[in-house]
């Protein structure tokens, strides 16, 4: 049951997409500086993580506040509220399942809110770096 017009939806998608992309590029640049080998938007991986560090068995998801239903920033569009509520609810469920799948299979899953990257990219990167360092230590032992 799709009650949102195609035009309306693509407008919203575009809005959200372009913001995400710029942020992701900044994020990846920072990650690269740290010297991590990663792959981006890997569709062959379950749930299409934004970033995969295959050797460290770590996947990173950058969750946009809108599409993933951030409790602080997700503002439902005024029209077709029920549609958006259901859609975002499904996204959240899928996120949960995806994270569980990776954990079950021995992966480290990092989920970052878009807003935390906006607010403080450096801190987010630091957090990731420390998780990765712990992972590296664990692998050597
Ligand atoms: Zn948010």
Coordinates of N, CA and C and ligand atoms in Angstrom, one line a residue:
X1 N 0.9 -1.2 0.0 CA 0.0 0.0 0.0 C 0.9 1.2 0.0
X2 N 1.0 1.8 -1.1 CA 1.9 2.9 -1.3 C 1.1 4.2 -1.6
X3 N 1.0 5.0 -0.5 CA 0.1 6.2 -0.7 C 0.9 7.4 -1.0
X4 N 2.2 7.3 -1.0 CA 3.0 8.5 -1.3 C 3.3 8.6 -2.8
X5 N 3.1 9.7 -3.4 CA 3.3 9.8 -4.8 C 4.8 9.6 -5.1
X6 N 5.0 9.1 -6.3 CA 6.4 8.9 -6.7 C 7.3 10.2 -6.6
X7 N 6.7 11.2 -7.0 CA 7.4 12.5 -7.0 C 7.7 12.9 -5.6
X8 N 6.7 12.8 -4.8 CA 6.9 13.2 -3.4 C 8.1 12.4 -2.7
X9 N 8.0 11.1 -3.0 CA 9.0 10.2 -2.4 C 10.4 10.5 -2.9
X10 N 10.5 10.8 -4.2 CA 11.8 11.0 -4.7 C 12.4 12.3 -4.2
X11 N 11.5 13.3 -4.0 CA 11.9 14.5 -3.4 C 12.6 14.3 -2.0
X12 N 11.9 13.5 -1.2 CA 12.4 13.3 0.1 C 13.7 12.5 0.0
X13 N 13.7 11.5 -0.8 CA 14.9 10.6 -1.0 C 16.1 11.5 -1.4
X14 N 15.8 12.4 -2.3 CA 16.9 13.2 -2.8 C 17.5 14.0 -1.6
X15 N 16.6 14.6 -0.9 CA 17.0 15.4 0.2 C 17.9 14.7 1.2
X16 N 17.4 13.5 1.5 CA 18.1 12.7 2.5 C 19.4 12.2 1.9
X17 N 19.3 11.7 0.7 CA 20.5 11.1 0.1 C 21.7 12.0 0.0
X18 N 21.4 13.2 -0.5 CA 22.6 14.1 -0.8 C 23.3 14.5 0.5
X19 N 22.5 14.6 1.5 CA 23.1 14.9 2.8 C 24.0 13.7 3.3
X20 N 23.4 12.6 3.2 CA 24.2 11.4 3.6 C 25.5 11.2 2.9
X21 N 25.4 11.4 1.6 CA 26.6 11.2 0.8 C 27.8 12.1 1.2
X22 N 27.5 13.3 1.3 CA 28.6 14.2 1.7 C 29.2 13.8 3.0
X23 N 28.3 13.5 3.9 CA 28.8 13.1 5.3 C 29.6 11.8 5.2
X24 N 29.1 10.9 4.4 CA 29.8 9.6 4.2 C 31.2 9.8 3.6
X25 N 31.3 10.7 2.7 CA 32.6 10.9 2.1 C 33.6 11.5 3.2
X26 N 33.1 12.4 4.0 CA 34.0 13.0 5.0 C 34.4 11.9 6.0
X27 N 33.4 11.0 6.3 CA 33.7 9.9 7.2 C 34.7 9.0 6.6
X28 N 34.6 8.6 5.4 CA 35.5 7.7 4.8 C 36.9 8.3 4.6
X29 N 37.0 9.6 4.4 CA 38.2 10.2 4.3 C 39.0 10.1 5.6
X30 N 38.2 10.4 6.7 CA 38.8 10.3 8.0 C 39.3 8.9 8.3
X31 N 38.5 7.9 7.9 CA 38.9 6.5 8.1 C 40.1 6.1 7.3
X32 N 40.2 6.6 6.1 CA 41.4 6.4 5.3 C 42.6 6.9 5.9
X33 N 42.5 8.1 6.4 CA 43.7 8.7 7.1 C 44.3 7.9 8.2
X34 N 43.4 7.1 8.8 CA 43.8 6.2 9.9 C 44.5 5.0 9.3
X35 N 44.4 4.8 8.0 CA 45.1 3.7 7.4 C 44.3 2.4 7.3
X36 N 43.0 2.5 7.5 CA 42.2 1.3 7.5 C 41.8 0.9 6.0
X37 N 41.9 -0.3 5.8 CA 41.5 -0.8 4.4 C 40.0 -1.2 4.5
X38 N 39.2 -0.5 3.7 CA 37.8 -0.8 3.8 C 37.2 -0.9 2.4
X39 N 36.0 -1.4 2.4 CA 35.2 -1.3 1.2 C 33.9 -0.6 1.5
X40 N 33.4 0.1 0.6 CA 32.2 0.9 0.8 C 31.0 0.3 0.1
X41 N 29.8 0.6 0.7 CA 28.5 0.2 0.1 C 28.6 -1.2 -0.5
X42 N 28.9 -2.2 0.2 CA 29.1 -3.5 -0.3 C 27.8 -4.3 -0.4
X43 N 27.3 -4.3 -1.7 CA 26.0 -5.0 -1.8 C 26.0 -6.5 -1.7
X44 N 27.2 -7.0 -1.8 CA 27.3 -8.5 -1.6 C 27.2 -8.9 -0.2
X45 N 27.4 -8.0 0.7 CA 27.3 -8.3 2.1 C 25.8 -8.1 2.6
X46 N 25.5 -8.9 3.6 CA 24.1 -8.9 4.1 C 23.8 -7.5 4.7
X47 N 22.7 -7.0 4.3 CA 22.2 -5.7 4.8 C 22.9 -4.5 4.2
X48 N 23.8 -4.7 3.3 CA 24.5 -3.6 2.6 C 25.2 -2.6 3.5
X49 N 26.2 -3.0 4.2 CA 26.8 -2.1 5.2 C 27.4 -0.9 4.4
X50 N 27.5 0.2 5.1 CA 28.1 1.4 4.4 C 29.6 1.2 4.3
X51 N 30.2 0.6 5.3 CA 31.6 0.3 5.2 C 31.9 -1.1 5.8
X52 N 32.8 -1.8 5.1 CA 33.2 -3.1 5.6 C 34.7 -3.2 5.7
X53 N 35.1 -3.7 6.8 CA 36.6 -3.9 7.0 C 36.7 -5.4 7.1
X54 N 36.9 -6.0 5.9 CA 36.8 -7.5 5.8 C 37.9 -8.2 6.7
X55 N 39.1 -7.7 6.7 CA 40.1 -8.4 7.5 C 39.8 -8.3 9.0
X56 N 39.2 -7.3 9.4 CA 38.9 -7.2 10.9 C 37.5 -7.7 11.2
X57 N 36.8 -8.2 10.2 CA 35.4 -8.7 10.4 C 34.6 -7.6 11.1
X58 N 34.6 -6.4 10.5 CA 33.9 -5.3 11.1 C 33.0 -4.7 10.0
X59 N 31.8 -4.4 10.4 CA 30.9 -3.7 9.4 C 30.4 -2.4 10.1
X60 N 30.3 -1.4 9.3 CA 29.9 -0.1 9.9 C 28.6 0.4 9.1
X61 N 27.6 0.7 9.9 CA 26.4 1.3 9.2 C 26.3 2.7 9.7
X62 N 26.0 3.6 8.8 CA 25.7 5.0 9.1 C 24.2 5.1 8.9
X63 N 23.5 5.3 10.1 CA 22.1 5.3 10.0 C 21.6 6.8 9.9
X64 N 20.9 7.0 8.8 CA 20.3 8.4 8.7 C 19.2 8.5 9.7
X65 N 19.1 9.7 10.3 CA 18.1 10.0 11.3 C 16.7 9.8 10.8
X66 N 16.5 10.1 9.6 CA 15.2 10.0 9.0 C 14.8 8.5 8.7
X67 N 15.6 7.9 7.9 CA 15.2 6.5 7.4 C 15.3 5.5 8.5
X68 N 16.1 5.7 9.5 CA 16.3 4.7 10.6 C 15.6 5.1 11.9
X69 N 14.8 6.2 11.8 CA 13.9 6.5 12.9 C 14.6 6.9 14.2
X70 N 15.6 7.8 14.0 CA 16.2 8.4 15.2 C 15.2 9.0 16.1
X71 N 15.2 8.7 17.4 CA 14.1 9.2 18.3 C 14.2 10.7 18.5
X72 N 15.4 11.3 18.2 CA 15.5 12.7 18.4 C 15.3 13.5 17.1
X73 N 15.6 13.0 16.0 CA 15.5 13.8 14.8 C 14.6 13.3 13.7
X74 N 14.0 12.2 13.9 CA 13.2 11.7 12.8 C 11.8 12.4 12.8
X75 N 11.6 13.3 11.9 CA 10.3 14.0 11.8 C 9.5 13.4 10.7
X76 N 8.4 12.8 11.1 CA 7.5 12.2 10.1 C 6.9 13.3 9.2
X77 N 7.0 13.1 7.9 CA 6.3 14.1 7.0 C 4.8 14.2 7.4
X78 N 4.2 15.4 7.2 CA 2.9 15.6 7.7 C 1.8 14.8 6.9
X79 N 2.1 14.7 5.6 CA 1.1 13.9 4.8 C 1.6 12.5 4.8
X80 N 0.6 11.6 4.7 CA 0.9 10.1 4.7 C 1.7 9.6 5.9
X81 N 1.3 10.1 7.0 CA 2.0 9.8 8.2 C 2.1 8.3 8.5
X82 N 0.9 7.6 8.2 CA 0.8 6.2 8.5 C 1.8 5.4 7.6
X83 N 1.9 5.9 6.4 CA 2.8 5.2 5.4 C 4.3 5.3 6.0
X84 N 4.7 6.5 6.3 CA 6.1 6.7 6.8 C 6.3 6.0 8.1
X85 N 5.3 6.0 8.9 CA 5.5 5.3 10.2 C 5.8 3.8 10.0
X86 N 5.0 3.2 9.1 CA 5.2 1.8 8.8 C 6.5 1.6 8.2
X87 N 6.8 2.4 7.2 CA 8.1 2.2 6.5 C 9.3 2.3 7.4
X88 N 9.3 3.3 8.2 CA 10.5 3.5 9.1 C 10.5 2.4 10.1
X89 N 9.3 2.0 10.6 CA 9.3 0.9 11.5 C 9.9 -0.4 10.9
X90 N 9.6 -0.6 9.7 CA 10.2 -1.8 9.0 C 11.7 -1.7 8.9
X91 N 12.1 -0.5 8.6 CA 13.6 -0.2 8.5 C 14.3 -0.6 9.8
X92 N 13.6 -0.1 10.9 CA 14.3 -0.3 12.2 C 14.3 -1.8 12.5
X93 N 13.3 -2.5 12.2 CA 13.3 -4.0 12.4 C 14.4 -4.7 11.6
X94 N 14.5 -4.2 10.4 CA 15.5 -4.8 9.5 C 16.9 -4.5 10.1
X95 N 17.1 -3.3 10.6 CA 18.4 -3.0 11.1 C 18.8 -3.9 12.3
X96 N 17.8 -4.2 13.1 CA 18.0 -5.0 14.2 C 18.4 -6.4 13.8
X97 N 17.6 -6.9 12.8 CA 17.9 -8.3 12.3 C 19.3 -8.3 11.7
X98 N 19.7 -7.3 11.0 CA 21.0 -7.3 10.3 C 22.1 -7.3 11.4
X99 N 22.0 -6.5 12.4 CA 23.0 -6.4 13.4 C 23.1 -7.8 14.1
X100 N 22.0 -8.4 14.4 CA 22.0 -9.7 15.1 C 22.7 -10.7 14.2
X101 N 22.4 -10.7 12.9 CA 23.0 -11.6 12.0 C 24.6 -11.5 12.1
X102 N 25.0 -10.3 12.0 CA 26.5 -10.1 12.0 C 27.1 -10.6 13.3
X103 N 26.5 -10.2 14.4 CA 27.0 -10.6 15.7 C 27.0 -12.1 15.9
X104 N 25.9 -12.7 15.4 CA 25.9 -14.2 15.5 C 27.0 -14.8 14.7
X105 N 27.4 -14.2 13.6 CA 28.5 -14.8 12.8 C 29.9 -14.2 13.1
X106 N 30.0 -13.7 14.3 CA 31.3 -13.3 14.8 C 31.9 -11.9 14.2
X107 N 31.0 -11.1 13.8 CA 31.4 -9.8 13.3 C 31.2 -8.7 14.3
X108 N 31.9 -7.7 14.2 CA 31.7 -6.5 15.0 C 30.8 -5.6 14.2
X109 N 29.7 -5.1 14.8 CA 28.8 -4.2 14.1 C 28.8 -2.9 14.8
X110 N 29.1 -1.9 14.0 CA 29.1 -0.5 14.5 C 28.0 0.2 13.8
X111 N 27.1 0.8 14.6 CA 26.0 1.6 14.0 C 26.2 3.0 14.5
X112 N 26.3 3.9 13.6 CA 26.4 5.3 14.0 C 25.3 6.1 13.5
X113 N 24.8 7.0 14.3 CA 23.7 7.9 13.9 C 24.4 9.0 13.0
X114 N 23.7 9.3 12.0 CA 24.0 10.5 11.2 C 24.3 11.7 12.1
X115 N 23.4 11.9 13.1 CA 23.6 13.1 13.8 C 24.9 13.2 14.6
X116 N 25.4 12.0 15.1 CA 26.6 12.0 15.8 C 27.8 12.3 14.9
X117 N 27.7 11.9 13.7 CA 28.7 12.3 12.7 C 28.7 13.8 12.4
X118 N 27.5 14.3 12.3 CA 27.4 15.8 12.1 C 27.9 16.5 13.3
X119 N 27.6 16.1 14.4 CA 27.9 16.8 15.6 C 29.4 16.7 15.9
X120 N 29.9 15.6 15.8 CA 31.3 15.4 16.1 C 32.0 14.3 15.3
X121 N 32.4 14.6 14.2 CA 33.0 13.5 13.3 C 34.2 12.9 14.0
X122 N 35.1 13.8 14.5 CA 36.3 13.3 15.2 C 36.0 12.3 16.2
X123 N 35.1 12.6 17.1 CA 34.8 11.7 18.2 C 34.3 10.4 17.7
X124 N 33.4 10.4 16.7 CA 32.9 9.2 16.1 C 34.0 8.3 15.5
X125 N 34.9 9.0 14.9 CA 36.1 8.3 14.3 C 36.9 7.7 15.4
X126 N 37.1 8.4 16.4 CA 37.9 7.9 17.6 C 37.3 6.7 18.1
X127 N 36.0 6.7 18.3 CA 35.3 5.6 18.9 C 35.5 4.4 18.0
X128 N 35.4 4.6 16.7 CA 35.5 3.4 15.8 C 37.0 2.9 15.9
X129 N 37.9 3.9 15.9 CA 39.3 3.5 15.9 C 39.6 2.6 17.1
X130 N 39.0 3.0 18.3 CA 39.3 2.2 19.5 C 38.7 0.8 19.4
X131 N 37.5 0.7 18.8 CA 36.9 -0.6 18.7 C 37.7 -1.4 17.7
X132 N 38.2 -0.8 16.7 CA 39.0 -1.6 15.7 C 40.4 -2.0 16.3
X133 N 41.0 -1.1 17.1 CA 42.2 -1.5 17.8 C 42.0 -2.7 18.7
X134 N 40.9 -2.7 19.5 CA 40.7 -3.8 20.3 C 40.5 -5.1 19.5
X135 N 39.9 -4.9 18.4 CA 39.7 -6.0 17.5 C 41.0 -6.6 17.0
X136 N 41.9 -5.7 16.7 CA 43.2 -6.1 16.1 C 43.9 -6.9 17.2
X137 N 43.9 -6.3 18.4 CA 44.6 -7.0 19.6 C 44.0 -8.4 19.7
X138 N 42.7 -8.5 19.7 CA 42.0 -9.7 19.9 C 42.4 -10.8 18.9
X139 N 42.7 -10.3 17.7 CA 43.0 -11.2 16.6 C 44.4 -11.8 16.7
X140 N 45.3 -10.9 17.3 CA 46.7 -11.3 17.4 C 46.9 -12.4 18.4
X141 N 46.1 -12.4 19.5 CA 46.2 -13.3 20.6 C 45.9 -14.7 20.1
Ligands
LIG1 ZN1 19.4 11.8 15.0

